[in-house]
Coordinates of C-alpha atoms in Angstrom, one line a residue:
M204 CA -14.0 21.4 -0.9
P205 CA -17.2 22.8 -2.9
H206 CA -19.0 19.7 -3.2
G207 CA -20.5 21.0 -6.4
S208 CA -17.5 21.0 -8.1
L209 CA -15.8 17.7 -6.7
H210 CA -16.3 15.1 -10.0
T211 CA -15.7 17.9 -12.3
R212 CA -12.1 18.6 -10.7
R213 CA -11.4 14.6 -10.6
S214 CA -11.9 14.0 -13.6
E215 CA -9.4 16.9 -14.9
R216 CA -6.8 15.5 -12.4
I217 CA -7.5 11.7 -14.0
Q218 CA -7.1 13.5 -17.7
S219 CA -4.3 15.1 -16.8
F220 CA -2.7 12.1 -15.1
M221 CA -3.4 9.8 -17.9
R222 CA -2.0 11.9 -20.9
D223 CA 1.5 12.6 -19.1
A224 CA 1.7 8.6 -17.6
M225 CA 1.2 7.0 -20.7
T226 CA 4.4 9.6 -22.8
D227 CA 7.0 9.0 -20.0
D228 CA 9.1 5.8 -20.7
N229 CA 11.9 6.8 -18.2
I230 CA 10.7 4.7 -14.7
D231 CA 12.7 4.2 -11.9
V232 CA 10.4 3.3 -9.6
L233 CA 6.9 1.5 -10.5
I234 CA 3.9 1.5 -7.9
L235 CA 1.2 -0.6 -8.2
G236 CA -1.8 0.8 -6.9
A237 CA -2.8 4.2 -6.5
G238 CA -4.6 3.8 -3.2
I239 CA -2.9 5.9 0.2
A240 CA 0.2 3.5 0.8
G241 CA 1.1 3.8 -2.9
L242 CA 0.5 7.4 -3.2
T243 CA 2.6 8.1 -0.2
A244 CA 5.1 6.6 -1.4
A245 CA 5.4 7.8 -4.8
R246 CA 4.9 11.8 -3.0
A247 CA 8.0 10.7 -1.1
L248 CA 10.0 9.7 -3.5
S249 CA 9.3 12.1 -6.5
E250 CA 10.2 14.9 -3.7
R251 CA 13.6 13.1 -3.7
G252 CA 13.8 13.1 -7.8
V253 CA 12.6 9.3 -7.9
R254 CA 11.0 9.2 -11.2
V255 CA 8.0 7.4 -10.6
T256 CA 5.0 6.1 -12.4
V257 CA 1.8 4.9 -10.2
V258 CA -0.1 2.4 -11.8
E259 CA -3.6 2.2 -10.5
A260 CA -6.4 -0.4 -12.2
R261 CA -9.7 2.0 -11.6
D262 CA -10.5 5.1 -13.1
R263 CA -9.7 7.0 -10.0
V264 CA -6.8 7.2 -7.4
G265 CA -7.8 6.7 -3.5
G266 CA -8.1 2.4 -3.4
R267 CA -10.6 1.8 -0.9
L268 CA -11.0 6.0 0.1
L269 CA -14.4 6.7 -1.9
S270 CA -16.3 9.5 -1.7
R271 CA -19.5 10.2 -3.7
V272 CA -21.4 13.0 -4.2
A273 CA -24.9 12.5 -3.1
A274 CA -28.5 14.1 -3.6
G275 CA -28.4 17.6 -2.2
G276 CA -24.4 17.7 -3.0
D277 CA -23.6 15.9 0.3
V278 CA -20.2 14.1 0.2
V279 CA -21.0 10.2 1.1
E280 CA -18.6 7.5 2.0
L281 CA -18.1 4.0 0.7
G282 CA -15.1 3.4 1.8
A283 CA -12.9 4.4 4.9
E284 CA -15.3 6.9 6.8
F285 CA -13.5 8.0 10.0
V286 CA -10.1 8.7 11.1
H287 CA -9.0 6.6 14.1
G288 CA -7.8 8.4 16.8
R289 CA -4.6 11.2 16.4
A290 CA -2.0 9.4 14.4
Q291 CA 1.0 12.2 13.5
E292 CA 1.5 11.2 10.3
L293 CA -2.0 11.3 9.0
W294 CA -3.0 14.6 10.5
A295 CA -0.4 16.3 9.1
L296 CA -1.4 15.2 5.9
L297 CA -5.1 16.5 6.6
A298 CA -3.4 19.8 8.1
E299 CA -1.8 19.8 4.4
C300 CA -4.9 19.3 2.7
E301 CA -6.2 21.8 4.8
A302 CA -9.2 19.5 5.1
Q303 CA -11.9 20.5 7.6
T304 CA -12.8 17.6 10.4
T305 CA -15.3 17.3 13.1
E306 CA -14.9 14.6 16.0
R307 CA -17.7 12.4 16.7
E308 CA -19.7 12.8 19.7
G309 CA -23.4 12.8 20.4
T310 CA -25.9 9.9 22.1
M311 CA -25.7 6.1 21.2
L312 CA -29.0 4.6 21.5
R313 CA -29.5 0.5 21.6
E314 CA -32.6 -2.0 21.7
D315 CA -33.2 -2.7 25.2
G316 CA -34.4 -6.4 23.8
N317 CA -38.2 -5.3 24.5
G318 CA -38.7 -3.6 21.2
G319 CA -38.2 -0.5 22.4
L320 CA -34.6 1.8 22.6
V321 CA -32.9 3.1 25.4
E322 CA -30.0 5.0 25.4
D323 CA -26.6 3.8 25.9
D324 CA -25.2 3.4 29.3
P325 CA -21.7 4.4 30.2
Q326 CA -21.2 1.6 32.6
D327 CA -22.3 -1.0 30.1
E328 CA -19.2 -0.5 28.7
E329 CA -17.4 -2.5 31.4
R330 CA -18.5 -5.6 29.4
F331 CA -15.9 -4.6 26.9
A332 CA -12.9 -4.6 29.7
P333 CA -11.6 -8.2 28.5
L334 CA -9.9 -6.8 25.7
E335 CA -8.4 -4.0 27.4
D336 CA -6.9 -6.7 29.4
L337 CA -6.0 -8.2 26.4
E338 CA -3.3 -5.7 25.9
D339 CA -0.3 -7.3 27.8
F340 CA -1.1 -11.4 27.1
T341 CA 1.5 -13.8 26.9
G342 CA -0.3 -16.9 26.1
E343 CA -0.7 -19.4 23.1
D344 CA -2.2 -17.4 20.0
V345 CA -5.5 -19.1 19.2
S346 CA -8.5 -17.3 18.3
F347 CA -10.7 -14.9 19.8
A348 CA -13.7 -17.4 20.5
D349 CA -11.8 -20.3 21.3
W350 CA -10.0 -18.4 24.1
L351 CA -13.4 -16.4 25.0
A352 CA -14.8 -20.1 25.1
T353 CA -12.1 -20.9 27.9
S354 CA -12.0 -17.4 29.2
D355 CA -14.1 -16.3 32.7
V356 CA -15.8 -13.7 31.0
P357 CA -19.2 -13.8 32.1
E358 CA -21.8 -16.0 29.9
E359 CA -23.9 -13.2 29.2
D360 CA -21.4 -10.9 28.2
R361 CA -19.8 -13.0 25.2
P362 CA -21.9 -12.5 22.5
A363 CA -21.6 -8.7 22.6
L364 CA -17.7 -9.2 22.6
L365 CA -18.0 -11.4 19.7
G366 CA -20.1 -8.9 17.9
Y367 CA -17.9 -6.0 18.6
V368 CA -14.8 -8.2 17.5
E369 CA -16.3 -9.5 14.4
G370 CA -17.7 -5.9 13.3
F371 CA -14.9 -3.6 13.9
N372 CA -12.1 -5.9 12.2
A373 CA -14.8 -7.3 9.9
A374 CA -13.2 -10.3 10.9
D375 CA -13.8 -14.0 12.1
A376 CA -13.9 -14.4 15.7
H377 CA -12.7 -18.3 15.3
T378 CA -9.8 -17.0 13.0
I379 CA -8.8 -13.7 14.1
G380 CA -5.8 -14.4 16.5
V381 CA -6.1 -13.2 20.6
R382 CA -2.3 -11.6 20.6
S383 CA -2.9 -9.3 17.5
L384 CA -6.1 -7.9 19.3
G385 CA -3.8 -7.2 22.2
V386 CA -1.5 -5.4 20.3
Q387 CA -4.2 -3.7 18.6
Q388 CA -5.7 -2.4 21.8
K389 CA -2.6 -1.1 22.8
A390 CA -1.9 0.8 19.6
E391 CA -5.7 2.3 20.0
E392 CA -4.6 3.7 23.6
A393 CA -1.0 4.5 22.6
T394 CA -2.9 6.9 20.1
E395 CA -6.8 8.0 21.4
G396 CA -7.9 5.5 19.0
D397 CA -11.4 5.4 20.6
R398 CA -11.9 8.9 19.2
S399 CA -12.7 9.4 15.7
W400 CA -13.5 12.1 13.5
H401 CA -15.2 13.0 9.8
V402 CA -13.9 14.4 7.0
H403 CA -15.8 17.3 5.9
G404 CA -15.9 17.5 1.5
G405 CA -14.9 13.3 1.5
Y406 CA -12.0 11.3 3.3
A407 CA -10.9 10.7 -0.9
Q408 CA -9.4 14.4 -1.1
I409 CA -5.9 13.2 0.9
A410 CA -6.0 10.7 -2.1
E411 CA -6.3 13.3 -4.6
H412 CA -3.8 15.7 -2.5
L413 CA -0.9 13.3 -2.8
A414 CA -1.4 12.9 -6.7
G415 CA -1.3 16.2 -7.1
R416 CA 1.8 16.3 -5.4
V417 CA 3.3 13.5 -7.3
K418 CA 2.8 15.1 -10.4
E419 CA 3.8 18.6 -9.5
H420 CA 7.2 16.8 -8.5
G421 CA 7.9 15.0 -12.0
G422 CA 5.7 11.6 -11.3
N423 CA 3.3 9.8 -12.9
V424 CA -0.1 8.3 -12.2
L425 CA -1.5 5.4 -14.9
L426 CA -5.2 5.3 -14.4
N427 CA -6.9 2.3 -16.2
A428 CA -4.0 0.4 -16.2
E429 CA -5.2 -3.6 -15.0
V430 CA -1.9 -5.1 -13.8
L431 CA -1.5 -8.5 -15.5
A432 CA 2.0 -9.9 -15.0
V433 CA 4.9 -8.5 -12.7
R434 CA 8.1 -10.4 -14.2
W435 CA 11.4 -9.6 -12.1
S436 CA 15.1 -10.0 -11.8
T437 CA 17.2 -8.2 -9.5
S438 CA 17.1 -4.8 -10.5
N439 CA 14.8 -5.6 -13.5
V440 CA 11.0 -5.1 -13.6
E441 CA 8.7 -5.5 -15.8
V442 CA 4.9 -4.9 -15.8
E443 CA 2.5 -5.9 -18.3
T444 CA -0.7 -4.0 -17.8
N445 CA -4.0 -3.8 -20.3
Q446 CA -2.3 -0.6 -21.4
G447 CA 1.2 -2.1 -22.6
I448 CA 4.4 -3.2 -20.6
L449 CA 6.4 -0.8 -18.4
R450 CA 9.7 -0.8 -17.2
A451 CA 11.6 0.1 -14.0
K452 CA 14.7 -0.8 -11.8
R453 CA 12.4 -1.7 -8.8
C454 CA 8.7 -2.1 -7.7
I455 CA 6.3 -0.9 -4.9
I456 CA 3.5 -3.4 -4.9
T457 CA 0.7 -1.4 -2.5
L458 CA -2.2 -3.8 -3.8
P459 CA -4.5 -4.9 -1.1
L460 CA -4.1 -8.1 0.6
G461 CA -7.3 -10.3 -1.0
V462 CA -5.7 -9.2 -4.4
L463 CA -2.5 -10.6 -3.0
Q464 CA -4.0 -13.6 -1.8
R465 CA -4.8 -14.6 -5.2
V466 CA -1.5 -14.2 -7.0
N467 CA -0.7 -17.3 -9.3
S468 CA -3.7 -18.1 -9.4
K469 CA -6.1 -19.1 -12.2
A470 CA -7.9 -16.1 -12.2
G471 CA -5.1 -13.7 -10.5
L472 CA -2.5 -11.5 -11.1
K473 CA 0.8 -13.1 -11.9
I474 CA 4.0 -12.5 -10.7
T475 CA 7.1 -14.5 -11.9
P476 CA 9.4 -15.8 -9.7
E477 CA 6.7 -15.6 -6.5
P478 CA 7.7 -13.5 -4.3
A479 CA 8.2 -14.4 -0.4
A480 CA 5.7 -11.5 0.4
I481 CA 3.2 -13.9 -1.5
V482 CA 3.4 -16.7 1.1
Q483 CA 3.1 -14.2 4.3
A484 CA 0.0 -12.8 2.5
R485 CA -1.5 -16.2 2.8
R486 CA -1.3 -16.5 6.1
L487 CA -3.4 -13.1 7.0
A488 CA -6.6 -12.7 6.5
M489 CA -8.9 -10.3 4.2
G490 CA -11.9 -9.1 6.9
H491 CA -15.7 -8.7 5.1
A492 CA -18.1 -6.1 5.3
V493 CA -21.7 -4.6 3.8
R494 CA -21.7 -0.9 4.4
F495 CA -24.5 1.4 2.5
T496 CA -25.9 5.0 3.3
M497 CA -29.4 6.0 3.0
V498 CA -30.2 9.7 2.2
F499 CA -33.1 10.5 3.5
R500 CA -35.3 14.2 2.4
E501 CA -34.9 14.8 6.3
R502 CA -34.2 13.2 9.4
W503 CA -37.3 11.7 10.4
W504 CA -36.1 9.9 13.6
E505 CA -35.7 12.8 15.1
Q506 CA -39.6 13.6 15.0
L507 CA -40.6 10.3 16.7
R508 CA -42.0 10.3 20.6
A509 CA -40.2 6.8 21.7
L510 CA -37.3 9.2 23.3
P511 CA -36.6 12.7 24.3
A512 CA -36.3 15.0 21.3
E513 CA -33.0 16.2 22.0
T514 CA -31.4 12.2 22.7
L515 CA -32.6 11.6 19.2
R516 CA -31.1 14.8 17.6
A517 CA -28.0 14.0 19.0
M518 CA -28.1 9.9 18.1
S519 CA -24.4 9.4 16.8
F520 CA -24.6 6.0 16.8
L521 CA -27.5 3.2 16.7
F522 CA -26.9 -1.1 17.9
T523 CA -29.2 -3.3 16.9
A524 CA -28.0 -6.4 17.7
Q525 CA -31.4 -8.3 16.9
H526 CA -31.4 -7.1 12.9
L527 CA -29.2 -6.6 10.1
P528 CA -27.0 -4.8 10.1
P529 CA -26.5 -4.3 13.6
V530 CA -24.7 -1.0 13.8
W531 CA -25.6 2.4 12.5
W532 CA -24.5 5.7 12.3
T533 CA -25.9 9.5 11.6
M534 CA -23.6 11.8 10.5
H535 CA -24.1 14.0 14.5
P536 CA -22.2 16.4 15.3
E537 CA -22.1 18.3 12.3
A538 CA -24.1 21.4 11.7
E539 CA -27.0 21.2 9.7
A540 CA -25.6 16.9 9.6
A541 CA -27.4 15.7 6.2
P542 CA -30.3 13.6 6.8
T543 CA -28.3 10.1 6.6
L544 CA -28.1 6.8 8.4
T545 CA -25.2 4.7 7.6
G546 CA -25.6 0.5 8.1
W547 CA -22.9 -1.4 8.9
I548 CA -22.4 -5.1 9.3
G549 CA -18.7 -6.6 9.6
G550 CA -17.7 -10.3 9.7
P551 CA -19.2 -14.0 8.8
R552 CA -22.9 -12.0 9.0
A553 CA -22.0 -10.1 6.5
K554 CA -22.5 -12.4 4.3
A555 CA -25.9 -12.2 4.7
L556 CA -26.5 -9.2 2.7
E557 CA -23.3 -9.8 0.1
G558 CA -24.4 -8.9 -3.3
R559 CA -27.5 -7.1 -2.8
S560 CA -27.5 -3.7 -4.7
A561 CA -27.7 -0.7 -3.2
G562 CA -31.6 -0.6 -3.9
E563 CA -32.1 -3.5 -2.7
L564 CA -30.0 -3.1 0.3
G565 CA -32.4 0.4 1.5
R566 CA -35.7 -0.6 0.7
E567 CA -35.1 -4.0 3.0
A568 CA -33.4 -1.5 5.4
C569 CA -36.6 0.5 5.6
A570 CA -38.3 -2.4 6.8
T571 CA -35.7 -2.5 9.7
L572 CA -36.0 0.7 10.8
A573 CA -39.2 0.6 10.8
Q574 CA -39.4 -2.2 12.9
V575 CA -36.8 -0.6 15.5
F576 CA -38.3 2.6 15.4
S577 CA -41.9 1.5 15.8
V578 CA -43.3 3.4 13.5
D579 CA -44.6 2.6 9.9
E580 CA -42.6 1.5 6.7
S581 CA -44.0 4.0 4.4
L582 CA -42.8 7.1 6.5
V583 CA -39.2 5.9 6.0
R584 CA -39.6 5.3 2.3
A585 CA -41.4 7.9 1.6
S586 CA -38.6 10.0 3.3
L587 CA -35.8 8.0 1.2
L588 CA -34.0 9.7 -1.6
E589 CA -31.1 7.3 -2.7
T590 CA -29.1 4.6 -1.4
H591 CA -25.2 4.3 -1.8
S592 CA -22.8 1.6 -1.5
H593 CA -20.1 -0.5 -3.3
D594 CA -19.4 -4.4 -2.7
W595 CA -16.0 -4.4 -1.6
S596 CA -15.8 -8.0 -1.8
S597 CA -16.4 -8.7 -5.3
D598 CA -14.7 -5.6 -6.4
P599 CA -11.7 -7.2 -8.5
F600 CA -9.0 -4.6 -7.1
A601 CA -10.2 -5.3 -3.5
R602 CA -11.3 -8.7 -2.6
G603 CA -12.3 -7.5 0.7
A604 CA -12.7 -4.9 3.0
Y605 CA -9.1 -4.6 5.1
S606 CA -6.9 -7.3 6.8
Y607 CA -6.9 -9.0 10.2
V608 CA -4.2 -11.2 11.7
P609 CA -5.7 -14.6 12.1
A610 CA -3.9 -16.6 15.1
G611 CA -0.3 -17.9 14.8
A612 CA 0.2 -15.3 12.0
M613 CA 1.6 -12.1 14.2
D614 CA 5.4 -12.5 12.1
A615 CA 3.5 -12.4 8.9
P616 CA 3.1 -8.4 8.6
A617 CA 6.9 -7.7 9.5
A618 CA 7.8 -10.5 7.2
M619 CA 6.4 -8.9 4.2
T620 CA 8.2 -5.3 4.8
Q621 CA 11.5 -7.3 3.5
P622 CA 12.2 -6.3 0.6
E623 CA 13.1 -8.9 -2.2
D624 CA 16.5 -9.3 -3.3
E625 CA 16.2 -4.9 -3.2
T626 CA 13.9 -4.9 -6.0
L627 CA 10.5 -5.7 -4.6
F628 CA 9.2 -3.8 -1.4
F629 CA 5.5 -4.4 -0.2
A630 CA 3.3 -1.6 1.2
G631 CA -0.1 -1.4 2.3
E632 CA -2.0 -1.8 5.4
H633 CA -2.0 -5.2 5.7
T634 CA 1.7 -4.7 6.3
D635 CA 1.8 -2.8 9.5
T636 CA 3.9 -4.0 12.5
T637 CA 2.2 -1.0 15.1
G638 CA -1.1 -3.1 15.5
H639 CA -3.2 -0.3 13.3
W640 CA -4.1 -3.4 10.5
G641 CA -7.1 -2.0 8.3
T642 CA -6.7 1.7 9.3
V643 CA -5.5 4.7 6.6
H644 CA -2.8 5.6 9.1
A645 CA -1.2 2.4 8.8
A646 CA -1.4 2.5 4.7
L647 CA 0.0 5.8 5.1
R648 CA 3.1 4.7 7.3
S649 CA 3.8 1.8 5.1
G650 CA 4.0 3.9 2.1
L651 CA 6.6 5.9 4.0
R652 CA 8.5 3.2 5.1
A653 CA 8.5 1.3 1.2
A654 CA 10.0 4.8 0.2
Q655 CA 12.2 4.8 2.9
Q656 CA 13.5 1.5 1.9
V657 CA 13.8 2.3 -1.8
L658 CA 16.2 5.3 -0.9
G659 CA 18.6 3.1 1.3
E660 CA 17.4 4.9 4.1
N661 CA 15.4 2.2 6.5

């Protein structure tokens, strides 16, 4: 996909979607949310002749997929970025889009505790073996922190485990359930989840492709339409938006977990009567994370002498446990990789950086990177062109990064998949029942499942 025309084509599609959606009063199924779950369900239904309208509060499709064109024409991701593992449904969609991917590889660097950087020793990964041992965990479902406190894991290895669980899952270790971590570990092993790929031209292209397919089959995507209230009874749904009222016999709700957890609160979406799935949603947890991408004039870190030149050129991940954020990555190994560094922090520690503007994050990160690489801060600042970020926690249409399962709530995602009087259906990564919470392929699978339920095939 040519980067320069990304924004133009997206605007043309938005205008087309809005014109058609606002003139169609014949709707069989309303779908709330134009993220991957909603668009997947809409595409599956529209291809079967079901008249669908997708209602989206934003001015774009994609939900928590958000690709932006940066300085120099390179695309940066502000939401989901990596394709995790080999989930069949997602790879089939990528092939259909003719999206080009590059597998992540390269060197991993880590602070050595003495003010320097060292290449990560593969043997150090043994410290994470306790997570693999949780695959067949059958004990009481307690929080990971509680489990770790009573385990035989060496004291010196516990901080790394806590940091990994919180960072990867954007979770609070005192909340996330140890049983869900075991299920997740097994699920990742089954799909080669330890491997990851980057999508050239932006992950959001798959959302735009799905929206295009919905349109081709007679469906509509209504943008800039915030849902204010849902009133329903058997085979009768009325959705009030800021653009008017829409009616259908059935409705698939794919709004993020953070939004669902505020349903019927003072400032939240109103659903009357309240579905049982909302009660289950409140048992789950929405993770929080801060990520930002710094775009530089050049890959200045490759010119340093702290490590061999080849090691720095091949740097893929950088772990800086003594600083915030504690995780960084580059675009390596893509040919002529963009001179970018992305910082990531998930879980409770993310609160320290929440609410900062992209500019503030970039300025503070220059000082951090200067310390990590032992260089003058002016060198880093002089090379910085711009910083991109999106605050998902304060985003009213997300209210967080992605979901995780607290201790004692392993049954909640499956309970959310149960249709409400064959009229309301729920989808989204938080409804996954296979251990892939928080992933694009979980959202995709949930959309397919909800469509099958509407069609009476599941």
